Tab-separated table of C-alpha atoms in Angstrom:
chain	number	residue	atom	x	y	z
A	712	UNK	CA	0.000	0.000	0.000
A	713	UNK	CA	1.468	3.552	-0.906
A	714	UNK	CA	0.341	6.049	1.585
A	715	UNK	CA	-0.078	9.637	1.241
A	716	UNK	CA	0.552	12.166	4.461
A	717	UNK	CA	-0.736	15.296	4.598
A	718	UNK	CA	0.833	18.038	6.582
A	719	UNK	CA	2.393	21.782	6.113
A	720	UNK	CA	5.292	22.227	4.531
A	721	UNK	CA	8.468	23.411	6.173
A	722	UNK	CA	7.901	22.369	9.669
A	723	UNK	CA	8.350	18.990	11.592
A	724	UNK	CA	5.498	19.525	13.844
A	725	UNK	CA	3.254	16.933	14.624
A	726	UNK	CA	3.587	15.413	10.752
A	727	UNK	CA	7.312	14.077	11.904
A	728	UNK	CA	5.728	11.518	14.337
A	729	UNK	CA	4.146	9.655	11.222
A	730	UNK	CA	7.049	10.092	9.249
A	731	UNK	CA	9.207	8.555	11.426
A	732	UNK	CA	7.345	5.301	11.786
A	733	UNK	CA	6.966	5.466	7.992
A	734	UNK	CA	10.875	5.901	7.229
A	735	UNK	CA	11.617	3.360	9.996
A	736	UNK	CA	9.543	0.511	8.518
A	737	UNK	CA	11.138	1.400	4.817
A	738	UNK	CA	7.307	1.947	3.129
A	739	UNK	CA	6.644	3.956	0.062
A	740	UNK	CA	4.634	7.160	0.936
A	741	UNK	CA	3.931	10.733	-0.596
A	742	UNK	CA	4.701	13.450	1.629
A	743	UNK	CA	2.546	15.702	-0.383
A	744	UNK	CA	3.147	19.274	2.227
A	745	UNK	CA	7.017	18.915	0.615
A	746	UNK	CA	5.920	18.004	-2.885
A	747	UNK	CA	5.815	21.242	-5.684
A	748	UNK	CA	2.341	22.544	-6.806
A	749	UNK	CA	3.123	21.398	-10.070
A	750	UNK	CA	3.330	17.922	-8.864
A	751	UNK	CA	0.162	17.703	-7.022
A	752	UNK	CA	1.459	19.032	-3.449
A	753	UNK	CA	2.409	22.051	-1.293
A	754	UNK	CA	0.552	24.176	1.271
A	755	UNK	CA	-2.631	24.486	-0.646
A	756	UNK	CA	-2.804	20.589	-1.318
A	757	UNK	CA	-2.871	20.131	2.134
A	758	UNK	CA	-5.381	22.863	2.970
A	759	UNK	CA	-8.033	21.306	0.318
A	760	UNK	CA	-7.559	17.763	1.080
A	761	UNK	CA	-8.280	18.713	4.923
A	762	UNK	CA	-10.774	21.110	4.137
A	763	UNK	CA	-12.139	19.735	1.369
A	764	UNK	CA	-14.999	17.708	1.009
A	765	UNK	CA	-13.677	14.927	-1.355
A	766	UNK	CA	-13.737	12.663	1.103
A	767	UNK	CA	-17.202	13.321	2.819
A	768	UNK	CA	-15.405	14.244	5.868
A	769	UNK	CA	-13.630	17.203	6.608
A	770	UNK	CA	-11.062	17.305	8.924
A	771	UNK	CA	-9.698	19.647	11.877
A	772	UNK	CA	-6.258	20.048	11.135
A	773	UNK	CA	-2.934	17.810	9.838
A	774	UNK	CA	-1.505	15.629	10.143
A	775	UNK	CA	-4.086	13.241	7.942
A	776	UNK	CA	-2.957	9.844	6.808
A	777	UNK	CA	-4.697	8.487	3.197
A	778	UNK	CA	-3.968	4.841	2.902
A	779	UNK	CA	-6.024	3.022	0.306
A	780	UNK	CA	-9.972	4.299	1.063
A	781	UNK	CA	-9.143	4.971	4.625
A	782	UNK	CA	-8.385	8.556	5.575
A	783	UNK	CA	-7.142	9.193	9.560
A	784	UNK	CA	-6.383	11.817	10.996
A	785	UNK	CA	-4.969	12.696	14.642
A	786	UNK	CA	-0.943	11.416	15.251
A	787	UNK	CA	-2.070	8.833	18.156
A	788	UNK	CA	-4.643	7.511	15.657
A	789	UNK	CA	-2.573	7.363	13.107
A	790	UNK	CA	-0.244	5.294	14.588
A	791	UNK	CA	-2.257	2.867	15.778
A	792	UNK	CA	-3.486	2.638	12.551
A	793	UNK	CA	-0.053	1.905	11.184
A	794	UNK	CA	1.741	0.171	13.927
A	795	UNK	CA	0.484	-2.992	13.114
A	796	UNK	CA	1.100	-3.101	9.431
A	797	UNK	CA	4.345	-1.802	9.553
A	798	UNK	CA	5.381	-3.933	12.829
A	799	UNK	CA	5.762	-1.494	14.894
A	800	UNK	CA	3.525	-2.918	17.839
A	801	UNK	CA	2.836	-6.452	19.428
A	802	UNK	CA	0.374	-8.282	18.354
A	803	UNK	CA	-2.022	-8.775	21.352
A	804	UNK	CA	-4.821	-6.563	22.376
A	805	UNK	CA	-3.426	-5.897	25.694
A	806	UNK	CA	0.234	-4.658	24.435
A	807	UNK	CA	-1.251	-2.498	21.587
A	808	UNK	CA	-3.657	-0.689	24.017
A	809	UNK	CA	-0.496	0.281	26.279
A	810	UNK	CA	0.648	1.113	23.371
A	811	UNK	CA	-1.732	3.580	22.300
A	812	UNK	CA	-1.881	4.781	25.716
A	813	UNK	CA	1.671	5.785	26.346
A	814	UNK	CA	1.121	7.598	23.185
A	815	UNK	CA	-1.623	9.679	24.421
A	816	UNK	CA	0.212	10.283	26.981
A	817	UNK	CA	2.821	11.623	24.529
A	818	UNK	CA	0.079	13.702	23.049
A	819	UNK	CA	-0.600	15.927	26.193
A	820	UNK	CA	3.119	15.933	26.785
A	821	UNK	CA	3.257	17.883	22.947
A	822	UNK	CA	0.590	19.934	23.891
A	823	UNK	CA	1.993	21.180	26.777
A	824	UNK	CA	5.318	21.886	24.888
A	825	UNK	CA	3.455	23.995	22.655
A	826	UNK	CA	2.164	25.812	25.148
A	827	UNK	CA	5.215	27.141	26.509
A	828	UNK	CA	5.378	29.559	23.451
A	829	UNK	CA	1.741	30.019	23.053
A	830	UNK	CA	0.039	30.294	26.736
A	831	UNK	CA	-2.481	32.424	25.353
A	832	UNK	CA	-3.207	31.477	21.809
A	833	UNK	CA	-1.892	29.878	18.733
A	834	UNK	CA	-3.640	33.198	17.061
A	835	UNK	CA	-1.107	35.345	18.678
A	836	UNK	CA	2.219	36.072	17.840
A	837	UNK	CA	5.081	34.952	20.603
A	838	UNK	CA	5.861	38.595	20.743
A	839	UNK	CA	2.203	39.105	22.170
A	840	UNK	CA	2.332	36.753	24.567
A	841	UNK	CA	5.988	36.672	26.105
A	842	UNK	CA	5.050	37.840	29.143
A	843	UNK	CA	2.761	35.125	29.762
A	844	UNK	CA	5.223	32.485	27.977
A	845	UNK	CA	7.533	33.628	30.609
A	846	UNK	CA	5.649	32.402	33.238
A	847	UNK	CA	4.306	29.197	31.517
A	848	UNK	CA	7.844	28.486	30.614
A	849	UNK	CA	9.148	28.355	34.597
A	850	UNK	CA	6.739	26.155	35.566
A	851	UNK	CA	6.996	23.828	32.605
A	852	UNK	CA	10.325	23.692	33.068
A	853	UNK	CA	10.154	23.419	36.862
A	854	UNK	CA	7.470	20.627	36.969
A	855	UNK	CA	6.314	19.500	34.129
A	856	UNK	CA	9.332	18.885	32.102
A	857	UNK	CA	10.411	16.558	34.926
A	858	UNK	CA	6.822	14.834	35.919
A	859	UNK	CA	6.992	13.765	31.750
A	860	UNK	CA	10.176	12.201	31.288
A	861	UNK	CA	10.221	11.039	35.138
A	862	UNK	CA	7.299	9.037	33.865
A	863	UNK	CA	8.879	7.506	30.881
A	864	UNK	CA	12.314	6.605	32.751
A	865	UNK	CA	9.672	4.641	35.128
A	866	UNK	CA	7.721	2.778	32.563
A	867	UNK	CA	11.374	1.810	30.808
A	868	UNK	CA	12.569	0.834	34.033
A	869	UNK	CA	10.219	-1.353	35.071
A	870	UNK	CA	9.874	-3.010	31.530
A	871	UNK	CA	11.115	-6.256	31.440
A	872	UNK	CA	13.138	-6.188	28.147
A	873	UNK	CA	16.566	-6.232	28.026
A	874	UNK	CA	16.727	-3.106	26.244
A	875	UNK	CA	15.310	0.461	26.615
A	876	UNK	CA	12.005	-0.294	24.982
A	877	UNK	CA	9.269	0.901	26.423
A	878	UNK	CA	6.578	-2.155	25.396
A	879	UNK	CA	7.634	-5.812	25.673
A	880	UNK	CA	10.968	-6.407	24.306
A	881	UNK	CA	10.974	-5.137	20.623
A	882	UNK	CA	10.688	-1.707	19.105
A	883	UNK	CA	7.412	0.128	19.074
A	884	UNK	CA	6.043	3.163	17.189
A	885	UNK	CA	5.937	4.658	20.620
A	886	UNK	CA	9.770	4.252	20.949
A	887	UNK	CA	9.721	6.609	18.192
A	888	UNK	CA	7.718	9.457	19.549
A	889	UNK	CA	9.694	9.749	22.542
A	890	UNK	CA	12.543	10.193	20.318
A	891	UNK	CA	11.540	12.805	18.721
A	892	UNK	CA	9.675	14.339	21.785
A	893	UNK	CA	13.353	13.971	23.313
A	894	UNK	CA	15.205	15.642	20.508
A	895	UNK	CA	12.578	18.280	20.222
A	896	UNK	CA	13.494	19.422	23.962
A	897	UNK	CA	17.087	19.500	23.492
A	898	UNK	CA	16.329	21.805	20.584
A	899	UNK	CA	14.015	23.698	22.240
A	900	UNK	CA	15.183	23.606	26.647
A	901	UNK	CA	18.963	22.354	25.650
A	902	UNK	CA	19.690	24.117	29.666
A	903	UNK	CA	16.848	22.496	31.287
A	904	UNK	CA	17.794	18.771	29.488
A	905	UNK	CA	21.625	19.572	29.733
A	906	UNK	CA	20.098	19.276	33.749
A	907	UNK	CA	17.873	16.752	33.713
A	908	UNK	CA	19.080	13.743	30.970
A	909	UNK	CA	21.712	12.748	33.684
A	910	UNK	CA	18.502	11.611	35.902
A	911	UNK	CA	16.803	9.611	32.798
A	912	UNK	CA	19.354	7.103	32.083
A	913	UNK	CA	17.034	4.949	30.199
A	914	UNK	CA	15.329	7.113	27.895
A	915	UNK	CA	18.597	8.494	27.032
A	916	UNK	CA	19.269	4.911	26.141
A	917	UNK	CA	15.923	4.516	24.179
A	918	UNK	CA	16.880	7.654	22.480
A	919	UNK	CA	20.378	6.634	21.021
A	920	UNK	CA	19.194	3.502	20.267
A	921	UNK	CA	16.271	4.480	18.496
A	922	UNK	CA	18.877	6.843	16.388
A	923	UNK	CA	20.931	4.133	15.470
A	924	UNK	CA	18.446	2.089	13.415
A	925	UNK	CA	19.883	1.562	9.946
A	926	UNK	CA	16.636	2.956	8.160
A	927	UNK	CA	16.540	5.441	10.883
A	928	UNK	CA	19.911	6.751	10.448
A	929	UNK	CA	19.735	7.012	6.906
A	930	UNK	CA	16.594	9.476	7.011
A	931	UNK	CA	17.766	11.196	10.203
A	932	UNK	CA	21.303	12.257	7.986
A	933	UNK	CA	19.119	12.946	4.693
A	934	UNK	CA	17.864	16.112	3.502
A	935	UNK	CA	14.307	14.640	4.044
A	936	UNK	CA	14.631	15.471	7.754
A	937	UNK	CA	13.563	18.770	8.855
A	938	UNK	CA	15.631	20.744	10.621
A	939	UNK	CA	13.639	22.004	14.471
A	940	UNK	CA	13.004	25.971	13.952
A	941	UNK	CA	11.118	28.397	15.038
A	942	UNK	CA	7.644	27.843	13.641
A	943	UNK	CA	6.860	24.369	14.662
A	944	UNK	CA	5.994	22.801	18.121
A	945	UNK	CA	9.709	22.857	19.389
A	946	UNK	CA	10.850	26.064	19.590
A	947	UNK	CA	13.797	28.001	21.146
A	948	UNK	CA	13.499	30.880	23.034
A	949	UNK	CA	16.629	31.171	25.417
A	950	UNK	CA	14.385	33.241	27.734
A	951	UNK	CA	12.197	30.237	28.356
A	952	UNK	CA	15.001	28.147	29.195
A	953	UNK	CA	15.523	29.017	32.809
């Protein structure tokens, strides 16, 4: 099946978290945000196919998955959509619920990331709302950037693979998303992670591990992979990073 993702152009955002498990499992897909306007893709692609009513049902915002008939939207969705076809979840009910659940939880963690820079409103410029960001900022930083990744060093702890996974003992779509929720902090609070990695030995683990992966690797050094700047969900403002 050739699958078609739909998401803005120039960012990461929340469209990297489907590319990821894509790239990983080595699938063909159409990344139609980065494709030209002559070819079918770009900005306004994306806009019409999510606002459009092709489909019969309109969606909210990006990132939307095509794949055959189906059309999905939402990242945790998406991904448990794909985790099973691509491998990247165990096969019993009970496992791929975690699954999805530690995802969610991943979800919330993104939101609140977001929110550091936009405390107010994503209609706002930062520059409207730094005062506000300043304040959200400390006390993500202070409490919830810890209570997060405290979390996730727990549920890798206690897991009873022999490697930092964080469901059963093999790789998981979920793996992925803490990657890139990882590397998306160091980007964005490299003082606050310079801090706290040394108390999160295991998803440090998870997180060069994870990088390592041959198909992995390959995208991570390509010019496919989109650089972290400041227009997507992980942004740096040094004045945040207390």
């Amino acid at each position: 099946m050739t699958y078609e993702l739909y998401y803005w152009p120039g960012i990461p955002g929340r469209g990297e978290f489907v590319r990821l498990a894509l790239e990983d499992a080595g699938v063909d897909y159409r990344d139609v945000g980065k494709q030209s306007a002559d070819s079918g893709g770009g900005a306004g692609a994306v806009s019409e196919f999510i606002h459009g009513q092709a489909a019969g049902q309109p969606h909210f915002a990006p990132p939307v998955l095509k794949a055959g008939e189906l059309v999905i939207s939402h990242v945790a969705n998406i991904l448990q959509f794909l985790g099973p076809r691509l491998g990247l979840v165990p096969d019993d009910e009970a496992s791929r619920l975690w699954t999805h659940g530690l995802q969610l939880t991943l979800t919330d963690f993104v939101a609140e990331i977001h929110d550091t820079h936009h405390p107010l409103g994503a209609s706002l410029y930062y520059e409207d709302q730094q005062q506000e960001a300043k304040r959200r900022g400390a006390i993500f930083v202070q409490e919830r950037l810890p209570k997060f990744l405290h979390y996730f060093e727990r549920v890798l702890s206690v897991n009873a693979g022999n490697e930092a996974y964080l469901v059963g003992t093999a790789h998981s779509y979920v793996d992925l998303s803490l990657f890139q929720v990882v590397t998306g902090l160091r980007y964005a609070f490299p003082r606050a992670m310079d801090r706290l990695e040394p108390e999160l030995p295991e998803v440090t683990a998870l997180v060069d591990r994870v990088s390592q992966r041959p198909r992995l690797s390959a995208y991570l050094t390509s010019d496919r992979r989109l650089d972290f700047n400041d227009s997507g969900v992980f942004r740096h403002y040094p004045e945040l990073d207390t």
